[in-house]
Amino acid sequence: MYPLTPNYIREAKLYKELQRLTQLQPALVQNRIIGFSSNENLPIYALEIGKKQAKQQILIIGQHHGDEVLGLNVALAWAEKLIDGYKTDERITKILEQYRFWIVPTINPEGWRIVSSGQYQFKRKNNRDTDNNKQLDLRTDGVDLNRNYPVFWDMDSDMNINSPYYKGTEPASESEVKAIISLTQQQSFALAIFFHSSASGAYSEKLYLPARGGDTPLFQQTKTLAQIYAKAVKKDYAAGTYEVHDGISSEVGNARNYFFHRLGTKAFLVEIGGINAKGQSVIHPDDKMLKRIVQKHLKALTKLLTEMEGVLQQSPPRI
Ligand SMILES: [Zn+2]
């Protein structure tokens, strides 16, 4: 479905939505600006939800790639579920006794602005004028924000500025990535979850772990948590549930590897949106499917966060 239906949150409406959520529980929620985009200086927001005395912090990033919009709706619906459920829903209240959340709907407001306003549905990167021709070329300009993190960045050999995966001129060249790095310098996170959607369908309905995790307790814990999440989400158009991808996956310059290898944070990526009966990947589904997808992921997050403490206690001690 494109242009997106009104049930998809839009860049132009994000601030209002965040203010609405904040006002539902002002004592529990703060709307923060953690940085600004590289080219258009658009704010990057984070909702901080929870109590100061919570033992651990969890980061959820709804979007890195402009065209992958499902994660934004999931992230905002999770924020609302936490806010509504505090002191009314036993499981949510318990989750909020243990964890404080930083929910970043998008770190790519520029790409998302293009997609959500109906201008161009495949805008993946930010809007940096990479060819320096003083205009925005929707199809080619920009840096892939999930190739720009300072981790294994040198190993990425794709230097083509027109590539959809262009990594930028240097590690963390983009202020969107700098915003996340500076957040991690101020806050520490026990777990980070990144939502994406597979436009090609090759990665659909899978969870991706950090690359080269080895056999460390940290990696094993991450894998166990990802498995709990995956098993809780039924596929959109096929039988079965999401799976945790086993084997080689992208490692260069991406967020989950940055969190895992540089910060020691458990981190995984969720590719939302399935493949329909015609074999097509659906990353902009209709309203009915959008609603179902959001509900499934809220259920998975609830289950994961209810079971997480037990998983961490069971794991072998660090060597
Ligand atoms: Zn993506």
XYZ file of C-alpha atoms and ligand atoms in Angstrom:
320
model
C 0.000 0.000 0.000
C 1.514 3.305 -1.057
C 1.032 6.137 -0.264
C 0.707 4.931 3.315
C -2.741 4.868 4.917
C -3.476 7.328 7.757
C -2.886 4.569 10.314
C 0.834 4.819 9.652
C 2.439 7.489 11.761
C 3.879 10.365 9.722
C 6.990 12.446 10.278
C 4.900 15.621 10.352
C 2.727 14.206 13.157
C 5.391 12.596 15.310
C 5.956 15.455 17.726
C 2.233 15.777 18.451
C 1.939 12.046 19.027
C 4.901 12.045 21.409
C 3.413 14.976 23.318
C 0.077 13.145 23.551
C 1.795 10.048 24.952
C 3.823 12.110 27.407
C 0.740 13.851 28.741
C -0.989 10.545 29.495
C 1.478 9.919 32.354
C 3.700 12.966 32.841
C 5.313 11.460 35.938
C 6.374 8.355 34.010
C 7.252 9.703 30.541
C 9.670 12.308 29.200
C 9.953 13.324 25.573
C 13.630 13.999 24.856
C 15.547 15.233 21.849
C 18.754 13.218 21.581
C 20.141 14.833 18.430
C 19.382 16.218 14.990
C 19.561 14.838 11.464
C 22.599 15.495 9.255
C 21.121 17.488 6.422
C 17.824 19.037 7.516
C 18.443 19.357 11.244
C 15.254 17.444 12.105
C 15.000 16.445 15.769
C 15.599 12.841 16.803
C 13.222 12.081 19.648
C 13.345 9.526 22.413
C 10.582 8.752 24.865
C 12.048 7.880 28.231
C 9.487 5.752 30.051
C 9.799 4.363 33.537
C 10.946 4.992 37.036
C 14.388 6.173 38.101
C 14.785 3.243 40.472
C 14.330 0.627 37.728
C 17.377 -1.640 37.686
C 18.048 -1.792 33.959
C 17.474 0.239 30.837
C 16.257 -1.001 27.479
C 16.617 0.766 24.155
C 14.178 0.280 21.302
C 14.848 1.908 17.939
C 11.893 1.743 15.564
C 13.658 2.741 12.370
C 17.007 3.232 10.675
C 15.855 2.957 7.034
C 13.269 5.448 5.766
C 11.121 2.979 3.853
C 10.919 0.472 6.728
C 8.026 2.036 8.555
C 6.442 -0.830 10.502
C 8.882 -0.537 13.387
C 7.752 3.022 14.080
C 4.189 1.913 14.656
C 5.371 -0.981 16.823
C 7.678 1.234 18.894
C 4.986 3.850 19.505
C 2.350 1.218 20.292
C 4.763 -0.319 22.817
C 5.224 3.089 24.412
C 1.457 3.463 24.675
C 1.064 -0.037 26.099
C 3.609 0.744 28.817
C 1.936 4.045 29.627
C -1.604 2.643 29.660
C -0.602 -0.528 31.471
C 1.273 1.063 34.316
C -0.707 0.224 37.460
C -3.623 -1.175 35.420
C -1.950 -4.240 33.838
C -0.068 -6.499 36.216
C 2.548 -7.699 33.703
C 3.309 -4.223 32.420
C 3.526 -2.809 35.946
C 6.024 -5.532 36.814
C 8.044 -4.852 33.675
C 8.196 -1.171 34.615
C 9.353 -2.040 38.106
C 12.424 -3.668 36.566
C 13.129 -1.760 33.390
C 13.232 1.771 32.116
C 12.767 2.271 28.382
C 14.264 4.603 25.855
C 12.071 4.404 22.789
C 13.479 6.110 19.709
C 10.774 5.964 17.017
C 13.270 6.768 14.250
C 16.859 7.859 13.883
C 16.175 8.691 10.233
C 13.587 11.487 10.209
C 14.830 12.721 6.800
C 14.309 9.471 4.924
C 11.085 8.837 6.786
C 9.791 12.327 5.923
C 10.154 11.478 2.218
C 8.403 8.117 2.600
C 5.647 9.104 5.003
C 4.705 12.251 3.068
C 4.061 10.164 -0.046
C 7.002 11.520 -2.066
C 8.911 8.307 -2.678
C 8.340 4.897 -1.147
C 11.865 3.475 -1.361
C 13.853 6.193 0.427
C 16.218 4.153 2.597
C 19.140 6.446 3.463
C 19.213 9.898 5.050
C 19.143 12.974 2.806
C 22.831 13.836 2.711
C 23.759 15.344 -0.645
C 26.383 12.676 -1.271
C 27.151 13.711 -4.870
C 27.329 17.407 -3.911
C 25.097 18.576 -6.735
C 23.087 20.841 -4.390
C 19.864 18.943 -4.854
C 18.217 15.959 -3.248
C 18.289 12.957 -5.557
C 15.690 10.711 -3.959
C 16.976 7.524 -5.539
C 20.685 7.914 -4.915
C 21.588 10.523 -2.282
C 22.216 9.713 1.347
C 24.123 7.522 3.753
C 22.871 4.166 5.018
C 22.684 4.837 8.760
C 22.987 1.158 9.568
C 26.379 1.006 7.818
C 27.768 4.096 9.520
C 28.390 2.892 13.102
C 32.025 2.687 14.212
C 32.246 -1.105 14.191
C 33.838 -3.220 11.425
C 33.347 -0.099 9.279
C 36.670 -0.471 7.443
C 35.692 -3.924 6.233
C 32.848 -2.541 4.136
C 34.233 -2.277 0.602
C 31.167 -0.615 -0.939
C 32.353 2.957 -1.603
C 29.773 3.736 -4.290
C 27.955 6.878 -3.137
C 24.869 5.825 -5.113
C 24.633 2.421 -3.457
C 21.621 1.925 -1.192
C 24.150 0.685 1.394
C 26.628 3.586 1.129
C 28.457 3.729 4.468
C 29.516 7.404 4.494
C 32.932 9.072 4.386
C 34.027 7.913 7.838
C 32.674 5.975 10.839
C 29.903 7.935 12.586
C 30.072 10.695 9.969
C 26.290 11.099 10.292
C 24.805 13.082 13.152
C 21.963 10.558 13.454
C 24.498 7.880 14.419
C 26.362 10.364 16.624
C 23.081 10.961 18.506
C 22.822 7.276 19.373
C 26.483 7.058 20.360
C 26.147 10.052 22.638
C 23.021 8.530 24.211
C 25.052 5.399 24.989
C 27.735 7.546 26.603
C 25.147 8.919 29.010
C 23.022 5.818 29.597
C 23.828 2.151 29.761
C 21.502 -0.425 28.271
C 20.976 -4.063 29.160
C 19.243 -4.765 25.863
C 18.803 -2.974 22.543
C 16.226 -3.953 19.925
C 16.220 -2.573 16.382
C 13.253 -2.897 14.066
C 13.670 -3.180 10.309
C 11.659 -4.558 7.382
C 13.086 -6.572 4.521
C 12.180 -4.844 1.249
C 13.526 -7.739 -0.835
C 11.943 -10.364 1.399
C 15.249 -12.173 1.720
C 15.460 -11.421 5.431
C 11.756 -11.277 6.318
C 10.362 -12.471 9.630
C 13.697 -13.296 11.157
C 15.757 -11.994 14.048
C 19.423 -11.203 13.587
C 22.046 -11.548 16.288
C 25.379 -9.743 16.500
C 27.999 -11.131 14.122
C 31.051 -12.929 15.542
C 29.440 -13.312 18.930
C 31.529 -16.363 19.661
C 30.398 -18.576 22.454
C 30.426 -16.011 25.229
C 27.736 -15.894 27.932
C 26.708 -12.492 26.581
C 26.066 -13.981 23.164
C 24.234 -16.979 24.593
C 21.979 -14.702 26.634
C 21.303 -12.581 23.566
C 20.414 -15.661 21.554
C 18.077 -17.019 24.244
C 16.246 -13.689 24.442
C 15.951 -13.514 20.654
C 14.526 -17.030 20.608
C 11.852 -16.118 23.149
C 10.862 -13.161 20.994
C 10.929 -15.102 17.705
C 8.773 -17.944 18.971
C 6.150 -15.480 20.198
C 5.545 -13.979 16.733
C 3.487 -15.872 14.163
C 4.350 -15.217 10.524
C 2.005 -12.854 8.691
C 1.033 -14.919 5.668
C 2.531 -18.366 6.313
C 2.451 -21.026 9.005
C 4.988 -21.018 11.795
C 6.745 -18.342 13.773
C 9.662 -15.976 13.296
C 13.098 -17.578 13.537
C 16.469 -16.506 14.812
C 18.797 -16.417 11.833
C 21.700 -18.787 12.246
C 24.885 -18.170 10.369
C 26.484 -15.268 8.606
C 24.760 -11.899 8.556
C 25.754 -8.324 7.914
C 28.408 -7.054 10.290
C 29.797 -3.852 8.815
C 28.923 -0.608 10.539
C 25.626 -1.704 11.976
C 23.883 -0.920 15.226
C 23.557 -4.369 16.761
C 27.263 -5.018 16.364
C 28.107 -1.623 17.779
C 26.027 -2.264 20.892
C 27.255 -5.803 21.351
C 30.962 -5.417 20.581
C 31.639 -1.866 21.718
C 29.272 -1.620 24.685
C 28.666 -5.193 25.822
C 24.914 -4.732 25.357
C 22.693 -7.618 24.327
C 21.296 -6.539 20.967
C 19.270 -7.973 18.127
C 17.443 -6.867 15.008
C 13.870 -7.820 14.109
C 12.819 -7.853 10.427
C 9.086 -7.115 10.552
C 6.686 -7.771 7.695
C 6.128 -11.024 5.850
C 5.969 -12.492 2.369
C 2.468 -12.796 0.916
C 0.955 -15.657 -1.099
C 2.352 -14.142 -4.308
C 5.859 -14.308 -2.870
C 6.128 -10.552 -2.422
C 7.595 -8.918 0.641
C 4.997 -6.639 2.244
C 6.586 -3.824 4.205
C 3.659 -1.395 3.816
C 0.689 -3.706 4.516
C -2.955 -2.617 4.641
C -4.572 -1.391 7.848
C -5.893 -4.747 8.949
C -2.514 -6.433 8.624
C -0.747 -3.428 10.156
C -2.905 -3.773 13.247
C -2.268 -7.522 13.481
C 1.471 -7.063 13.103
C 1.608 -4.407 15.818
C -0.386 -6.589 18.228
C 1.865 -9.602 17.634
C 4.988 -7.617 18.418
C 3.474 -6.091 21.543
C 2.753 -9.603 22.727
C 6.316 -10.704 21.968
C 7.821 -7.725 23.785
C 5.637 -8.407 26.812
C 6.667 -12.055 26.879
C 10.340 -11.278 26.384
C 10.445 -8.695 29.150
C 8.473 -10.874 31.514
C 10.928 -13.739 31.048
C 14.152 -11.779 30.667
C 15.209 -11.646 34.305
C 14.943 -15.433 34.606
C 17.121 -15.900 31.523
C 19.808 -13.604 32.872
C 19.857 -15.442 36.217
C 20.180 -18.862 34.613
C 23.124 -17.971 32.424
C 26.577 -19.208 33.336
C 28.859 -16.735 35.097
C 31.269 -14.741 32.993
C 34.763 -16.115 32.671
Zn 16.643 -1.898 7.447
